[in-house]
Amino acid sequence: MLTPEEENEAEVRREDQENINKFARLNAQLHEVRAEIDSLKKELERIDDASTEIMMADAGKVLLFMGGAFFETSEEEATTYCEDTVEKYQERIQSLETEESEILEKQDDLKQILYGRFGKSIQLEE
Amino acid sequence: MSEAKTADATAATEGEENIPDMSLLSITDGENERGIPVVKFIDDVGAFAESFTPPASAELLIGAYTELHSKFKTYEISLTQKQANLKSKIPEMETSLALVKSLQKKRDDKETIITRYSLADDVYGKAELDLDQGSVNLWLGANVMLEYTYEDAIEFLSKNEQLARKEFGEVKNDLAFVRDQIVTSEVSMTRIFNWDVRKKRVEKVQGGGDEAK
């Protein structure tokens, strides 16, 4: 609850509303991007573990699980498969992380504008 | 409270004559390509309330916005579900595509594939695949499975994947749009409320002792 002194008389103009909407959109985007980074990182870990296992097992042939069935593949092929996938995921994580910092930057700009106009009458956090 | 009710009732009877649907039409501003209404932005709450005959009360306006808001929430839920659905379908398509591509590659390299395939949950059978036939069966859904050549299967799966991605993009846009409408209506409700508080405060000062209320 705000004291009357803290109350802000500033009317919400159309451009303010647009900025608020933009901020909310960015917030939703931020959550999505973060969730995706998390799940990719977990996946990456799994593949990393798999690579280590392949190296240690030295079995010659391994079974690769793809689309619901196991396929007999040579150790070499399985390693390449893992490496390719790791690379693909890392690229995706990197681009998502760039996106994340861009979102945060844009949000900071909007925060300055909106807090400047509405002071304590507006709350722009998570 | 009774005051709000009578205001509502008059608005409803009035509405039948000149404002067909006060609750939605007068606070929306057209709709987007997919039929989702656009919430009207109020430039000046006081003037907006005055634009109704009789002037709309804060309760009436907030009531209308609440209804619209819950409508948007329904859109949001169904779109979120759609998005989640596609999100799980796209990786499935990706693996299917990768699988057919690897079959094709093995055939071209004249290799054979030995596989353990799922017979039932946790039971796997062993099979050697005859790649020379160059055919793969795709599950199309609705209890239909069709035999394709590798090339055709790749084309079919890539096309489906592209379509799904396109749809995913559309759903994402729609969702962002709906969220804009939700935020706008939330802000509008707050503004109407604040406008009402301020109006009552002014009335109290001006009215002084006139009204005992």
Short mmCIF file of C-alpha atoms in Angstrom, two decimals:
data_model
loop_
_atom_site.label_atom_id
_atom_site.label_comp_id
_atom_site.label_asym_id
_atom_site.label_seq_id
_atom_site.Cartn_x
_atom_site.Cartn_y
_atom_site.Cartn_z
CA MET A 1 0.00 0.00 0.00
CA LEU A 2 1.36 3.38 -0.93
CA THR A 3 1.11 6.49 1.19
CA PRO A 4 -0.65 9.39 -0.53
CA GLU A 5 2.72 11.13 -0.99
CA GLU A 6 4.08 8.17 -2.87
CA GLU A 7 1.10 8.02 -5.16
CA ASN A 8 1.82 8.98 -8.67
CA GLU A 9 -0.66 11.03 -10.63
CA ALA A 10 0.92 10.26 -13.99
CA GLU A 11 -1.74 9.05 -16.41
CA VAL A 12 -0.98 5.94 -18.43
CA ARG A 13 -0.58 7.09 -21.99
CA ARG A 14 -0.80 4.83 -24.99
CA GLU A 15 2.97 4.74 -25.35
CA ASP A 16 3.31 3.83 -21.67
CA GLN A 17 0.90 0.97 -22.17
CA GLU A 18 2.93 -0.18 -25.16
CA ASN A 19 6.09 -0.10 -23.09
CA ILE A 20 4.42 -2.06 -20.31
CA ASN A 21 3.26 -4.65 -22.84
CA LYS A 22 6.74 -4.86 -24.31
CA PHE A 23 8.17 -5.42 -20.86
CA ALA A 24 5.70 -8.20 -20.14
CA ARG A 25 6.43 -9.84 -23.47
CA LEU A 26 10.14 -9.73 -22.76
CA ASN A 27 9.53 -11.23 -19.36
CA ALA A 28 7.64 -14.18 -20.85
CA GLN A 29 10.37 -14.59 -23.45
CA LEU A 30 13.03 -14.52 -20.77
CA HIS A 31 11.37 -17.35 -18.89
CA GLU A 32 11.07 -19.45 -22.04
CA VAL A 33 14.67 -18.87 -23.03
CA ARG A 34 15.92 -19.75 -19.57
CA ALA A 35 13.84 -22.93 -19.43
CA GLU A 36 15.17 -23.98 -22.81
CA ILE A 37 18.78 -23.32 -21.80
CA ASP A 38 18.26 -25.46 -18.71
CA SER A 39 16.80 -28.39 -20.61
CA LEU A 40 19.51 -28.22 -23.28
CA LYS A 41 22.19 -28.19 -20.61
CA LYS A 42 20.73 -31.28 -19.02
CA GLU A 43 20.64 -33.01 -22.39
CA LEU A 44 24.22 -31.98 -22.97
CA GLU A 45 25.26 -33.55 -19.71
CA ARG A 46 23.62 -36.82 -20.68
CA ILE A 47 25.46 -36.95 -23.97
CA ASP A 48 28.68 -36.00 -22.24
CA ASP A 49 28.25 -38.94 -19.88
CA ALA A 50 27.55 -41.19 -22.84
CA SER A 51 30.77 -40.11 -24.56
CA THR A 52 32.79 -40.88 -21.45
CA GLU A 53 31.17 -44.28 -21.15
CA ILE A 54 31.91 -45.12 -24.76
CA MET A 55 35.54 -44.21 -24.27
CA MET A 56 35.89 -46.24 -21.09
CA ALA A 57 33.98 -49.27 -22.27
CA ASP A 58 36.17 -49.84 -25.32
CA ALA A 59 33.61 -52.34 -26.56
CA GLY A 60 34.04 -52.03 -30.28
CA LYS A 61 30.32 -52.07 -30.84
CA VAL A 62 27.70 -50.07 -29.02
CA LEU A 63 23.96 -49.78 -29.24
CA LEU A 64 22.77 -46.34 -30.15
CA PHE A 65 19.24 -45.45 -29.18
CA MET A 66 17.52 -43.53 -31.92
CA GLY A 67 13.83 -42.91 -32.39
CA GLY A 68 12.62 -45.80 -30.27
CA ALA A 69 15.04 -48.52 -31.34
CA PHE A 70 18.65 -49.48 -30.65
CA PHE A 71 21.11 -49.64 -33.51
CA GLU A 72 24.37 -51.45 -33.48
CA THR A 73 27.07 -48.99 -34.36
CA SER A 74 30.83 -48.94 -34.21
CA GLU A 75 32.45 -47.09 -31.36
CA GLU A 76 33.81 -44.58 -33.80
CA GLU A 77 30.43 -43.80 -35.27
CA ALA A 78 28.81 -43.44 -31.88
CA THR A 79 31.52 -41.03 -30.79
CA THR A 80 31.00 -38.90 -33.90
CA TYR A 81 27.28 -38.94 -33.27
CA CYS A 82 27.82 -37.70 -29.72
CA GLU A 83 30.27 -35.04 -30.81
CA ASP A 84 27.93 -33.76 -33.50
CA THR A 85 25.04 -33.57 -31.10
CA VAL A 86 27.13 -31.82 -28.47
CA GLU A 87 28.18 -29.26 -31.02
CA LYS A 88 24.63 -28.69 -32.17
CA TYR A 89 23.40 -28.18 -28.62
CA GLN A 90 26.25 -25.92 -27.66
CA GLU A 91 25.52 -23.68 -30.61
CA ARG A 92 21.89 -23.50 -29.58
CA ILE A 93 22.76 -22.73 -25.98
CA GLN A 94 25.09 -20.00 -27.09
CA SER A 95 22.53 -18.30 -29.28
CA LEU A 96 19.97 -18.57 -26.48
CA GLU A 97 22.35 -17.00 -24.03
CA THR A 98 22.92 -14.09 -26.39
CA GLU A 99 19.17 -13.75 -26.64
CA GLU A 100 18.91 -13.77 -22.85
CA SER A 101 21.35 -10.91 -22.41
CA GLU A 102 19.62 -8.93 -25.16
CA ILE A 103 16.31 -9.35 -23.38
CA LEU A 104 17.80 -8.20 -20.09
CA GLU A 105 19.29 -5.16 -21.78
CA LYS A 106 15.98 -4.18 -23.36
CA GLN A 107 14.23 -4.71 -20.04
CA ASP A 108 16.67 -2.42 -18.28
CA ASP A 109 15.94 0.32 -20.81
CA LEU A 110 12.21 -0.10 -20.32
CA LYS A 111 12.60 -0.15 -16.56
CA GLN A 112 14.34 3.21 -16.66
CA ILE A 113 11.61 4.75 -18.77
CA LEU A 114 8.73 3.30 -16.77
CA TYR A 115 10.16 3.78 -13.29
CA GLY A 116 11.05 7.33 -14.33
CA ARG A 117 7.45 7.99 -15.20
CA PHE A 118 5.56 6.07 -12.56
CA GLY A 119 7.97 5.77 -9.65
CA LYS A 120 6.73 3.47 -6.95
CA SER A 121 3.30 3.06 -8.53
CA ILE A 122 4.68 0.44 -10.85
CA GLN A 123 6.38 -2.81 -10.07
CA LEU A 124 8.52 -4.34 -12.78
CA GLU A 125 10.17 -7.42 -11.44
CA GLU A 126 9.89 -11.13 -12.14
CA MET B 1 -23.14 -3.00 -3.30
CA SER B 2 -26.80 -2.47 -4.13
CA GLU B 3 -25.73 0.63 -6.00
CA ALA B 4 -23.57 -1.43 -8.29
CA LYS B 5 -26.41 -3.79 -8.98
CA THR B 6 -28.85 -1.12 -10.04
CA ALA B 7 -26.20 0.45 -12.27
CA ASP B 8 -25.72 -2.92 -13.85
CA ALA B 9 -29.41 -3.39 -14.41
CA THR B 10 -29.92 0.01 -16.04
CA ALA B 11 -26.94 -0.54 -18.26
CA ALA B 12 -28.34 -3.88 -19.31
CA THR B 13 -31.70 -2.46 -20.35
CA GLU B 14 -30.03 0.54 -21.95
CA GLY B 15 -27.70 -1.83 -23.70
CA GLU B 16 -30.49 -3.54 -25.54
CA GLU B 17 -31.45 -0.27 -27.18
CA ASN B 18 -28.29 1.49 -28.23
CA ILE B 19 -25.27 -0.43 -27.00
CA PRO B 20 -25.73 -4.00 -28.16
CA ASP B 21 -23.09 -5.52 -25.89
CA MET B 22 -21.63 -3.13 -23.41
CA SER B 23 -19.53 -5.83 -21.83
CA LEU B 24 -17.44 -6.69 -24.85
CA LEU B 25 -18.03 -4.68 -27.99
CA SER B 26 -17.54 -1.30 -26.38
CA ILE B 27 -14.25 -2.20 -24.77
CA THR B 28 -12.72 -3.99 -27.72
CA ASP B 29 -11.26 -2.52 -30.84
CA GLY B 30 -11.72 -5.03 -33.64
CA GLU B 31 -9.85 -8.32 -33.71
CA ASN B 32 -6.68 -9.78 -35.16
CA GLU B 33 -6.40 -12.11 -38.16
CA ARG B 34 -7.25 -15.13 -36.05
CA GLY B 35 -10.34 -13.68 -34.47
CA ILE B 36 -8.86 -12.72 -31.12
CA PRO B 37 -10.36 -9.44 -29.97
CA VAL B 38 -8.16 -6.40 -29.42
CA VAL B 39 -8.75 -4.67 -26.12
CA LYS B 40 -9.51 -0.98 -26.39
CA PHE B 41 -6.96 1.34 -24.85
CA ILE B 42 -8.58 4.02 -22.73
CA ASP B 43 -6.94 7.39 -23.25
CA ASP B 44 -8.91 9.15 -20.55
CA VAL B 45 -10.86 7.06 -18.07
CA GLY B 46 -13.23 9.90 -17.10
CA ALA B 47 -14.11 10.75 -20.67
CA PHE B 48 -14.50 7.07 -21.49
CA ALA B 49 -16.99 6.54 -18.66
CA GLU B 50 -18.89 9.66 -19.78
CA SER B 51 -19.16 8.31 -23.30
CA PHE B 52 -21.83 5.91 -22.13
CA THR B 53 -25.42 6.92 -21.52
CA PRO B 54 -25.87 6.94 -18.63
CA PRO B 55 -22.20 7.40 -17.66
CA ALA B 56 -20.75 4.02 -16.77
CA SER B 57 -19.79 3.39 -13.19
CA ALA B 58 -16.37 2.08 -12.24
CA GLU B 59 -17.98 -1.18 -11.11
CA LEU B 60 -19.65 -1.64 -14.46
CA LEU B 61 -16.47 -0.93 -16.39
CA ILE B 62 -14.34 -3.16 -14.22
CA GLY B 63 -16.94 -5.88 -14.53
CA ALA B 64 -16.79 -5.67 -18.31
CA TYR B 65 -13.01 -5.72 -18.30
CA THR B 66 -12.97 -8.68 -15.93
CA GLU B 67 -15.14 -10.62 -18.32
CA LEU B 68 -12.90 -9.78 -21.24
CA HIS B 69 -9.84 -10.59 -19.15
CA SER B 70 -11.11 -14.07 -18.36
CA LYS B 71 -11.86 -14.56 -22.04
CA PHE B 72 -8.25 -13.75 -22.85
CA LYS B 73 -7.14 -16.13 -20.14
CA THR B 74 -9.05 -18.91 -21.87
CA TYR B 75 -7.30 -18.07 -25.13
CA GLU B 76 -4.00 -18.08 -23.30
CA ILE B 77 -4.59 -21.52 -21.82
CA SER B 78 -5.59 -23.13 -25.11
CA LEU B 79 -2.68 -21.50 -26.95
CA THR B 80 -0.23 -22.58 -24.26
CA GLN B 81 -1.46 -26.14 -24.66
CA LYS B 82 -1.11 -25.94 -28.40
CA GLN B 83 2.39 -24.61 -28.02
CA ALA B 84 3.39 -27.37 -25.60
CA ASN B 85 1.94 -29.92 -27.98
CA LEU B 86 3.99 -28.66 -30.90
CA LYS B 87 7.04 -28.34 -28.73
CA SER B 88 6.97 -32.05 -28.00
CA LYS B 89 6.04 -32.99 -31.58
CA ILE B 90 8.85 -31.13 -33.30
CA PRO B 91 11.72 -33.07 -31.66
CA GLU B 92 9.89 -36.32 -32.53
CA MET B 93 9.81 -35.24 -36.14
CA GLU B 94 13.46 -34.34 -35.94
CA THR B 95 14.45 -37.79 -34.73
CA SER B 96 12.29 -39.52 -37.33
CA LEU B 97 13.93 -37.48 -40.03
CA ALA B 98 17.42 -38.15 -38.68
CA LEU B 99 16.61 -41.83 -38.53
CA VAL B 100 15.44 -42.10 -42.14
CA LYS B 101 18.45 -40.09 -43.25
CA SER B 102 20.78 -42.47 -41.48
CA LEU B 103 19.00 -45.43 -43.08
CA GLN B 104 19.52 -43.86 -46.45
CA LYS B 105 23.17 -43.23 -45.76
CA LYS B 106 23.75 -46.79 -44.62
CA ARG B 107 22.12 -48.12 -47.74
CA ASP B 108 24.28 -45.91 -49.93
CA ASP B 109 27.35 -47.10 -48.03
CA LYS B 110 26.18 -50.69 -48.57
CA GLU B 111 26.19 -51.36 -44.85
CA THR B 112 23.72 -53.47 -42.96
CA ILE B 113 21.99 -52.47 -39.80
CA ILE B 114 21.51 -54.70 -36.83
CA THR B 115 18.95 -53.35 -34.48
CA ARG B 116 17.14 -54.11 -31.27
CA TYR B 117 13.62 -52.89 -31.76
CA SER B 118 10.90 -52.57 -29.22
CA LEU B 119 8.48 -55.50 -29.16
CA ALA B 120 6.64 -54.39 -26.10
CA ASP B 121 7.54 -52.29 -23.11
CA ASP B 122 11.02 -53.34 -22.03
CA VAL B 123 11.13 -56.26 -24.47
CA TYR B 124 13.39 -55.90 -27.48
CA GLY B 125 13.80 -58.10 -30.52
CA LYS B 126 16.89 -58.33 -32.68
CA ALA B 127 16.67 -57.75 -36.40
CA GLU B 128 18.88 -57.28 -39.35
CA LEU B 129 17.49 -54.69 -41.72
CA ASP B 130 17.35 -55.28 -45.44
CA LEU B 131 18.22 -51.84 -46.69
CA ASP B 132 18.26 -52.79 -50.36
CA GLN B 133 14.51 -52.55 -50.47
CA GLY B 134 14.91 -48.90 -49.62
CA SER B 135 11.55 -48.56 -47.98
CA VAL B 136 10.39 -47.33 -44.63
CA ASN B 137 6.96 -47.27 -43.07
CA LEU B 138 5.70 -44.05 -41.63
CA TRP B 139 3.02 -43.93 -39.02
CA LEU B 140 0.61 -41.27 -40.20
CA GLY B 141 -1.76 -41.42 -37.28
CA ALA B 142 -5.41 -42.45 -37.29
CA ASN B 143 -4.29 -46.10 -37.45
CA VAL B 144 -2.68 -45.65 -40.83
CA MET B 145 0.83 -46.63 -41.78
CA LEU B 146 2.22 -46.08 -45.25
CA GLU B 147 5.28 -47.41 -46.99
CA TYR B 148 7.62 -44.82 -48.46
CA THR B 149 10.93 -44.85 -50.24
CA TYR B 150 13.67 -43.15 -48.21
CA GLU B 151 13.65 -40.15 -50.50
CA ASP B 152 9.90 -39.69 -50.30
CA ALA B 153 9.91 -40.23 -46.57
CA ILE B 154 12.57 -37.56 -46.10
CA GLU B 155 10.60 -35.13 -48.21
CA PHE B 156 7.40 -35.90 -46.36
CA LEU B 157 8.98 -35.59 -42.92
CA SER B 158 10.84 -32.39 -43.75
CA LYS B 159 7.66 -30.85 -45.06
CA ASN B 160 5.80 -31.80 -41.90
CA GLU B 161 8.57 -30.46 -39.73
CA GLN B 162 8.56 -27.16 -41.56
CA LEU B 163 4.80 -26.91 -41.21
CA ALA B 164 4.99 -27.62 -37.51
CA ARG B 165 7.68 -24.99 -37.07
CA LYS B 166 5.60 -22.46 -38.96
CA GLU B 167 2.59 -23.25 -36.80
CA PHE B 168 4.75 -22.99 -33.71
CA GLY B 169 5.81 -19.50 -34.77
CA GLU B 170 2.20 -18.50 -35.32
CA VAL B 171 1.11 -19.82 -31.96
CA LYS B 172 3.99 -17.98 -30.35
CA ASN B 173 2.89 -14.72 -31.99
CA ASP B 174 -0.71 -15.26 -31.00
CA LEU B 175 0.32 -15.97 -27.46
CA ALA B 176 2.38 -12.79 -27.29
CA PHE B 177 -0.59 -10.92 -28.70
CA VAL B 178 -2.98 -12.39 -26.15
CA ARG B 179 -0.56 -11.58 -23.34
CA ASP B 180 -0.49 -7.97 -24.55
CA GLN B 181 -4.26 -7.90 -24.32
CA ILE B 182 -4.17 -9.41 -20.84
CA VAL B 183 -1.66 -6.87 -19.59
CA THR B 184 -3.54 -4.01 -21.21
CA SER B 185 -6.81 -5.03 -19.63
CA GLU B 186 -5.15 -5.51 -16.25
CA VAL B 187 -3.63 -2.05 -16.43
CA SER B 188 -6.97 -0.64 -17.55
CA MET B 189 -8.76 -2.18 -14.60
CA THR B 190 -6.23 -0.68 -12.22
CA ARG B 191 -6.61 2.69 -13.86
CA ILE B 192 -10.38 2.58 -13.64
CA PHE B 193 -10.10 1.65 -9.99
CA ASN B 194 -7.67 4.47 -9.26
CA TRP B 195 -9.81 6.91 -11.19
CA ASP B 196 -12.77 5.90 -9.07
CA VAL B 197 -10.82 6.30 -5.82
CA ARG B 198 -9.66 9.75 -6.81
CA LYS B 199 -13.11 10.77 -7.97
CA LYS B 200 -14.64 9.67 -4.69
CA ARG B 201 -11.94 11.49 -2.75
CA VAL B 202 -12.69 14.71 -4.63
CA GLU B 203 -16.43 14.22 -4.13
CA LYS B 204 -15.89 13.73 -0.43
CA VAL B 205 -13.95 16.99 -0.12
CA GLN B 206 -16.43 18.92 -2.26
CA GLY B 207 -19.53 17.34 -0.83
CA GLY B 208 -18.27 18.00 2.71
CA GLY B 209 -21.19 17.54 5.03
CA ASP B 210 -23.88 17.59 2.35
CA GLU B 211 -24.15 13.87 2.12
CA ALA B 212 -24.03 11.81 5.20
CA LYS B 213 -22.54 8.94 3.20
#
